[in-house]
Short mmCIF file of C-alpha atoms in Angstrom, two decimals:
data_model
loop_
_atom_site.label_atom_id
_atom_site.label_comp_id
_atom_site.label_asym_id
_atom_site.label_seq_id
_atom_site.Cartn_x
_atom_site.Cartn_y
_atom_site.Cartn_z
CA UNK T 1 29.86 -16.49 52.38
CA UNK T 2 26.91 -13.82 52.53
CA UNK T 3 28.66 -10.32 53.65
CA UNK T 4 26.00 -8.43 56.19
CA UNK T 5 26.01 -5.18 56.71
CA UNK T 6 24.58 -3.26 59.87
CA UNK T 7 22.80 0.03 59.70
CA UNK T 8 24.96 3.26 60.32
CA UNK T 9 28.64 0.87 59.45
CA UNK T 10 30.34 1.64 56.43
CA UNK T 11 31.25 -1.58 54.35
CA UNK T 12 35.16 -1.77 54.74
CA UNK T 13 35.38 -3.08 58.11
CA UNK T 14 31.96 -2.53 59.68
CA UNK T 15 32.97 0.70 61.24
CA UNK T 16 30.57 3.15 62.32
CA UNK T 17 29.66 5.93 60.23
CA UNK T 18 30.70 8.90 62.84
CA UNK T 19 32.60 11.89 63.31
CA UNK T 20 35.99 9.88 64.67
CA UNK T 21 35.01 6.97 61.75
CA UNK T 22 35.62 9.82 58.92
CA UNK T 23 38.96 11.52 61.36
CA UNK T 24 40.62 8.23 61.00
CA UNK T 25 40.51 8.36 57.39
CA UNK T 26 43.07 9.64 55.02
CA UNK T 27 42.33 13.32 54.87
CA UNK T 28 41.25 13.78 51.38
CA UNK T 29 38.36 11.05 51.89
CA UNK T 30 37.49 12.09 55.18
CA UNK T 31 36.74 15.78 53.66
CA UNK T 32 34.82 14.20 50.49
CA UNK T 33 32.78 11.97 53.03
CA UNK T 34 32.28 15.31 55.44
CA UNK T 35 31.23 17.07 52.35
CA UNK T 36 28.83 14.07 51.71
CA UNK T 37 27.19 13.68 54.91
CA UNK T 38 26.68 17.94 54.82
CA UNK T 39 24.89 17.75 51.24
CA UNK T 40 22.75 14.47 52.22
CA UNK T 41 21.84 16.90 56.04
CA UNK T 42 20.71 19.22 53.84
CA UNK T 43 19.02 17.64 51.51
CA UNK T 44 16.69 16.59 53.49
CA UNK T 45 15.88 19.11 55.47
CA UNK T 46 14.72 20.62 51.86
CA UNK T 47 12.64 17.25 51.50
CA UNK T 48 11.04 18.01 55.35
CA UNK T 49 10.28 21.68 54.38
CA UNK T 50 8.92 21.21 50.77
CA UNK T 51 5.25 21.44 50.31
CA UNK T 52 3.39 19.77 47.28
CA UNK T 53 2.16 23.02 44.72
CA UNK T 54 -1.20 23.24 43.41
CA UNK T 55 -2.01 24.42 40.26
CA UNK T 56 -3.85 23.82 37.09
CA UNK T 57 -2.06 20.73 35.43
CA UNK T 58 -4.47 20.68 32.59
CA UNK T 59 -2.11 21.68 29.30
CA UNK T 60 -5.50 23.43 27.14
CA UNK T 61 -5.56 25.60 30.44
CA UNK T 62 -4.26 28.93 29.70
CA UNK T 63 -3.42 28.61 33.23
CA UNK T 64 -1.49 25.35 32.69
CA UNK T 65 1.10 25.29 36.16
CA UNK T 66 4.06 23.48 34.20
CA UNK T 67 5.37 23.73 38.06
CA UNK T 68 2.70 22.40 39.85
CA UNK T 69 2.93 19.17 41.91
CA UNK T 70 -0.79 18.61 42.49
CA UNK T 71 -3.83 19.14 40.39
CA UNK T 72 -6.44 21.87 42.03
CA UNK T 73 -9.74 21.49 41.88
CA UNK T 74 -11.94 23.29 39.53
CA UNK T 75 -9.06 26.14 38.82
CA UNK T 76 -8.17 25.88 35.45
CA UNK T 77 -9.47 27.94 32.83
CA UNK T 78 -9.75 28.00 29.46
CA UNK T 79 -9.39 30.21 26.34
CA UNK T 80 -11.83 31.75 24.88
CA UNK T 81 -13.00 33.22 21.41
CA UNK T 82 -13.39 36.71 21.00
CA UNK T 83 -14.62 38.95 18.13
CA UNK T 84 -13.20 42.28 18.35
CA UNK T 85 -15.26 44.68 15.83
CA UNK T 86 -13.49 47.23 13.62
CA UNK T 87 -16.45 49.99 12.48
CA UNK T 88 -15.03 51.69 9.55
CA UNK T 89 -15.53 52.65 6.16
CA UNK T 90 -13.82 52.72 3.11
CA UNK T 91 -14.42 56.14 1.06
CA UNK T 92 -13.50 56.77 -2.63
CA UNK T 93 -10.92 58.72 -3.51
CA UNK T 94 -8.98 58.43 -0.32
CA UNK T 95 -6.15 56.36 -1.69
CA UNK T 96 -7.80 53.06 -0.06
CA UNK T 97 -7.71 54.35 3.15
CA UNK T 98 -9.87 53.12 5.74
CA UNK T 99 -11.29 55.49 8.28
CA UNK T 100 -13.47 54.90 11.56
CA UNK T 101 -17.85 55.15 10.82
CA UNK T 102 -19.75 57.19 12.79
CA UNK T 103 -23.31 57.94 13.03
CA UNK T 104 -24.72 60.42 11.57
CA UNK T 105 -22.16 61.62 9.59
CA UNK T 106 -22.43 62.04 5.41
CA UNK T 107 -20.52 60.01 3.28
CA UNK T 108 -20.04 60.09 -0.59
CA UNK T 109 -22.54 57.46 -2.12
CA UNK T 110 -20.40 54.33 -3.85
CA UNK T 111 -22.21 54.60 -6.78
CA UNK T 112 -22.45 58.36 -7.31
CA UNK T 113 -20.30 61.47 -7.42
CA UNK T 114 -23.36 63.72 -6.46
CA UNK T 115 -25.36 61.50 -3.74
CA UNK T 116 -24.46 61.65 0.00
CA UNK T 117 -25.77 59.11 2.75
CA UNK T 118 -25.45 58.68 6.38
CA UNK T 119 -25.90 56.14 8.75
CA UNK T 120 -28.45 56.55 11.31
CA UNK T 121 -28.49 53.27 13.23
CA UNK T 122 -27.32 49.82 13.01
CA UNK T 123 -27.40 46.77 14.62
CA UNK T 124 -27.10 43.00 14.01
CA UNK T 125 -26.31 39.45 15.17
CA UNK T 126 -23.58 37.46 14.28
CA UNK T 127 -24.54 33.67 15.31
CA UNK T 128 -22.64 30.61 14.97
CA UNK T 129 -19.03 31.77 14.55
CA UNK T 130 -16.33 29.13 13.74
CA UNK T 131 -12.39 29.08 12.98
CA UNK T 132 -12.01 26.68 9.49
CA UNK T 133 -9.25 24.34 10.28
CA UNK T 134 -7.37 23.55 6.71
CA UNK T 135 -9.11 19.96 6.92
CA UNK T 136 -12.45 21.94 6.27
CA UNK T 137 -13.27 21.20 9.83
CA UNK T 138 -15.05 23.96 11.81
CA UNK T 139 -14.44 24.62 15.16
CA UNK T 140 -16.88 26.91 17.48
CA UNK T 141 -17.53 27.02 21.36
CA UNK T 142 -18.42 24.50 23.99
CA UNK T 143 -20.78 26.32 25.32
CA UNK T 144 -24.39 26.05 25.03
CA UNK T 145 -27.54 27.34 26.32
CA UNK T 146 -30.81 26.07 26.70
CA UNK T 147 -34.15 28.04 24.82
CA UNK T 148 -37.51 27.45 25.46
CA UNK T 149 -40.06 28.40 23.26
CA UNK T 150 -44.14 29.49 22.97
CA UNK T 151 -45.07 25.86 22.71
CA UNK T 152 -43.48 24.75 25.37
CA UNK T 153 -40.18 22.58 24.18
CA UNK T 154 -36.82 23.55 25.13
CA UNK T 155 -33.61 22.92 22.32
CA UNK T 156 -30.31 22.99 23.40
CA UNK T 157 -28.06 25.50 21.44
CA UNK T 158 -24.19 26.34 20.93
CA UNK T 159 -24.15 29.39 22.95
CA UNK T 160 -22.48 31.14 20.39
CA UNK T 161 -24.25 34.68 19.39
CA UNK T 162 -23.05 38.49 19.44
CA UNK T 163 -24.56 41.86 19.01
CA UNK T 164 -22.85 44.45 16.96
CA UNK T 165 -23.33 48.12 16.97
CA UNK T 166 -20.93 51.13 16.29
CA UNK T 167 -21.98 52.10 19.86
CA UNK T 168 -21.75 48.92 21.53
CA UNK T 169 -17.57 49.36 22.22
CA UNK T 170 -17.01 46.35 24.45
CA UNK T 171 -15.28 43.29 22.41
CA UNK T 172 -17.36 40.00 22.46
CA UNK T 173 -16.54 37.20 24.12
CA UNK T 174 -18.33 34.05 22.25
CA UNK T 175 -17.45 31.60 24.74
CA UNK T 176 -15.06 28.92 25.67
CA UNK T 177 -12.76 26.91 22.88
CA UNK T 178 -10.40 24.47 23.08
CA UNK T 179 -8.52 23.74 19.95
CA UNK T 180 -5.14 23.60 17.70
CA UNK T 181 -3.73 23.17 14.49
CA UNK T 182 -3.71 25.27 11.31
CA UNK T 183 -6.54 27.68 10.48
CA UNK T 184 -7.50 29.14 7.14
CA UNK T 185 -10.74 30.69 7.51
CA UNK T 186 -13.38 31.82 9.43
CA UNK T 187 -17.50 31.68 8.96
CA UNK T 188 -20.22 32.92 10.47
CA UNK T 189 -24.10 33.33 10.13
CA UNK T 190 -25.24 37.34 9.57
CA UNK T 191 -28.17 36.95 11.63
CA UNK T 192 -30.10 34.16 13.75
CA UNK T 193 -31.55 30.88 13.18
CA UNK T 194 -35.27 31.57 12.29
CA UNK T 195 -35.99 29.38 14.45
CA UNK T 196 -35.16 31.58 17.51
CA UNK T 197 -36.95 34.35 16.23
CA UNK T 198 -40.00 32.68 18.06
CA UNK T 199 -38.64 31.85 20.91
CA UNK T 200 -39.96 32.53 24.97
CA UNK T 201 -38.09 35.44 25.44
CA UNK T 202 -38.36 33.97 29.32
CA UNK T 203 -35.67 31.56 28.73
CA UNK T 204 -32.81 34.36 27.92
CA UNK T 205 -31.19 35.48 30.84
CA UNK T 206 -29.89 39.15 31.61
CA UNK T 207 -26.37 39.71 29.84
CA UNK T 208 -27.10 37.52 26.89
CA UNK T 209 -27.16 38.82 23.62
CA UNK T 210 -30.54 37.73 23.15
CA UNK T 211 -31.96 39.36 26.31
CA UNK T 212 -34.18 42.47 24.86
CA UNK T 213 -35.52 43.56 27.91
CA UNK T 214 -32.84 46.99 28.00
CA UNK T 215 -32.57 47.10 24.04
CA UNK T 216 -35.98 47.71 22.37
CA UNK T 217 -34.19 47.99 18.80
CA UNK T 218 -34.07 43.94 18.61
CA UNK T 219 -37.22 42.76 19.47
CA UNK T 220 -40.79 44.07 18.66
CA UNK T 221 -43.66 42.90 20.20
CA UNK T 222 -46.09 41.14 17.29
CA UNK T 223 -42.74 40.16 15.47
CA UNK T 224 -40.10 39.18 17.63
CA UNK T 225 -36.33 39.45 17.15
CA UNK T 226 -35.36 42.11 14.42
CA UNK T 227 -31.69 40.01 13.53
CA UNK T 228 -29.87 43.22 11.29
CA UNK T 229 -31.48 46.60 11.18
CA UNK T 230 -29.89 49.59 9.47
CA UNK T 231 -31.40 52.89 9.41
CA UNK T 232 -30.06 55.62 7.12
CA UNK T 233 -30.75 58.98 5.17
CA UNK T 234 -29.81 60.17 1.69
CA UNK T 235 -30.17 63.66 1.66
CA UNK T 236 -29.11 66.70 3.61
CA UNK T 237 -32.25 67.73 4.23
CA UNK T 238 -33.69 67.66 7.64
CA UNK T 239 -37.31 66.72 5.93
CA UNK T 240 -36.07 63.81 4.35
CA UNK T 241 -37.52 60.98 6.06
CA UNK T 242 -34.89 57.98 7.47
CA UNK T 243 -35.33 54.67 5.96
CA UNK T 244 -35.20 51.77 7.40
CA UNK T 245 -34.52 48.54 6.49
CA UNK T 246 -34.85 45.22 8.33
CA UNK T 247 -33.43 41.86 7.44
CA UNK T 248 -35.10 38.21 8.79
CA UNK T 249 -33.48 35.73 6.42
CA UNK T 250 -30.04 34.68 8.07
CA UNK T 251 -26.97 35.20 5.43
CA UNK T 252 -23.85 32.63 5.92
CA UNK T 253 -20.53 34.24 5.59
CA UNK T 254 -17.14 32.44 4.63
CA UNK T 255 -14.31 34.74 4.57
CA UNK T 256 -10.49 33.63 4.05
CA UNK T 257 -7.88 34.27 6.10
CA UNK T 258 -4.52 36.69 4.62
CA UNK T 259 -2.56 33.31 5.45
CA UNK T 260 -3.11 30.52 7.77
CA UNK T 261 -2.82 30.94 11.33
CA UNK T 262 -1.19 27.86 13.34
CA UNK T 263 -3.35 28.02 16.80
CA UNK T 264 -1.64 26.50 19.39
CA UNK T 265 -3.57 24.96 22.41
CA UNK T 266 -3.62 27.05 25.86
CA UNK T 267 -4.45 30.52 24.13
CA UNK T 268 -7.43 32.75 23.63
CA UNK T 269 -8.46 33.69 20.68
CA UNK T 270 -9.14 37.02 19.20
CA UNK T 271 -11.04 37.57 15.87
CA UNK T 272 -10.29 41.63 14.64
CA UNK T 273 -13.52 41.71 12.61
CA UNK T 274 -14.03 44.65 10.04
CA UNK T 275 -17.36 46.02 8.87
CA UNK T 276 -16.92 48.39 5.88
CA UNK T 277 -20.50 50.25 6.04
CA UNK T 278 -20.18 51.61 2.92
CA UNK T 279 -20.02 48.10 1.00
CA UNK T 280 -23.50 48.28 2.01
CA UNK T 281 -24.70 50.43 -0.47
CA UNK T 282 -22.72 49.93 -3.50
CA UNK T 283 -24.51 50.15 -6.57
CA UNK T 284 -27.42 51.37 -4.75
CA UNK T 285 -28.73 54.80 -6.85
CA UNK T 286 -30.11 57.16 -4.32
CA UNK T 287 -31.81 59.38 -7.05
CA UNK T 288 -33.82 57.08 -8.49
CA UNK T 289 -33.99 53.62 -6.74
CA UNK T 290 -37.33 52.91 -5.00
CA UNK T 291 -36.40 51.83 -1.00
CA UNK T 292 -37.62 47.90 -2.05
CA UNK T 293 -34.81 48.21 -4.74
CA UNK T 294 -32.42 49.59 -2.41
CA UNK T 295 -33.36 46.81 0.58
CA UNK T 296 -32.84 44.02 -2.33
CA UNK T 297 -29.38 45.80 -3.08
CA UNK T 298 -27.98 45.69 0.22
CA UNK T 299 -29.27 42.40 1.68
CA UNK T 300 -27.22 41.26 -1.90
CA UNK T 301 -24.19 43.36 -0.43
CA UNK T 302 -24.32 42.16 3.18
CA UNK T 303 -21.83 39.57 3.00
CA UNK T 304 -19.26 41.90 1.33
CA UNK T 305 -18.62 44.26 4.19
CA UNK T 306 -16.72 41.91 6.73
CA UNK T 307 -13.14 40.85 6.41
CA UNK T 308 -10.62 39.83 8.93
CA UNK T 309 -8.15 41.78 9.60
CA UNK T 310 -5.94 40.08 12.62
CA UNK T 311 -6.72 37.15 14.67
CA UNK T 312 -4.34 37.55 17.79
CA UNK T 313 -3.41 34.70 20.50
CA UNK T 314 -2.86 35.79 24.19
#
């Protein structure tokens, strides 16, 4: 025989579910059924109350809502890559020390115990900076930007440029990267493409790196983009004239890492990038070198003044 049931009876003989139903019972199950009937009240009166969360349910957020009931639209976002640039320089005889650059200051040639040199100006690009998974695969940004140029095409680029200057203090932000795994190294191009040194200087928009419009020490009209300049003086003298010296042929960099670096996904990135000015000019004879044989000496040297230092998740 097929046992029914009606709604609000308890099984064992079709009682109601009520108030006298559970006083009838033998005390002990009459409180455990009380105690019931309180918990399932309640309970649902959370369930009436509750309110679906939104939040960013997208795990390579570094928002990610781990809590969050309901995707929101267009609120996630994601990390980013950052090169934060240490100025300093390393000066003989001061037990390996480094210490901060500044302008216009002398410092003790490399190559000399007599010479002295200081740093009038300099600024550079760095272009195309990438993390160096342990596969040998290179990761950059997703961004990109589109350049138009004197002819009239337009190429699509990685947005992925920064200016560096000792008086530039701000820390630049590259753009947006999503990525994990185990990092070794990190490269970079000293410079630009030559391609872009052509380029309509229409197509860059204010706040880029590339915009010359408030920074006439990149760009010259006739020429176009100056990538690394460096300006300098080698004598006390006040009648000494500066040189100046100004590179056009990008240099790629590859530079190791103290040990690799497990990224995980859901973290910005932060590159602690050291120049060491004075690796500029080693070997370079102030006394007697002609300025074409110093320019040939530092654009040989260029590479050897970055390092990393840190690279810090947050």
């Amino acid at each position: 025989m097929m046992a029914t049931f009606r709604k609000g009876f308890c099984k064992s003989g079709n009682q109601p579910f009520s108030r006298a139903a559970i006083s009838r019972r033998h005390p002990a199950e009459a409180a455990n059924l009380a105690d019931f009937a309180i918990l399932l009240f309640a309970f649902s009166l959370l369930l009436g109350c509750y309110e679906p969360k939104e939040g960013c349910l997208d795990i390579n957020a570094t928002n990610y809502a781990v809590d969050a009931d309901d995707a929101c639209p267009d609120c996630c976002t994601y990390p980013t890559l950052t090169i934060s640039p240490l100025h300093q320089v390393l000066v003989k005889n001061t037990l390996d020390s480094f210490i901060n650059f500044k302008y216009n200051t002398f410092y003790p040639a490399p190559s000399s115990d007599v010479d002295t040199f200081e740093v009038l100006r300099s600024r550079f690009f760095i272009s195309n900076f990438k993390l160096v998974n342990t596969d040998g695969e290179e990761v950059g940004v997703a961004d990109t930007i589109g350049i138009g140029f004197i002819n009239g095409s337009r190429v699509v680029y990685e947005d992925n440029f920064a200016k560096l200057d000792r008086d530039i203090f701000s820390a630049n932000v590259i753009g947006t990267t999503v990525t994990e795994g185990t990092f070794d190294k990190v490269k970079f191009t000293l410079g630009l493409p030559e391609a872009l040194l052509q380029l309509d200087t229409a197509s860059i928009p204010a706040g880029h790196p590339l915009y010359y419009r408030t920074d006439t020490l990149i760009y010259e009209e006739g020429i176009g983009y100056i990538p690394f300049l460096l300006s300098f003086k080698t004598d006390t003298s006040s009648l000494v004239e500066p040189t100046a010296v100004q590179f056009f042929q990008p240099t790629d960099i590859l530079l190791p890492l103290e040990k690799p670096l497990l990224i995980k996904r859901g973290f910005n990135i932060k590159v602690r990038l050291r120049i060491n000015y004075i690796a500029w000019f080693e070997g370079v004879d102030f006394s007697s070198d002609p300025v074409e044989t110093i320019r040939q000496k530092i654009a040989a040297n260029l590479p050897n003044a970055f390092s990393v230092t840190e690279i810090t998740l947050e």
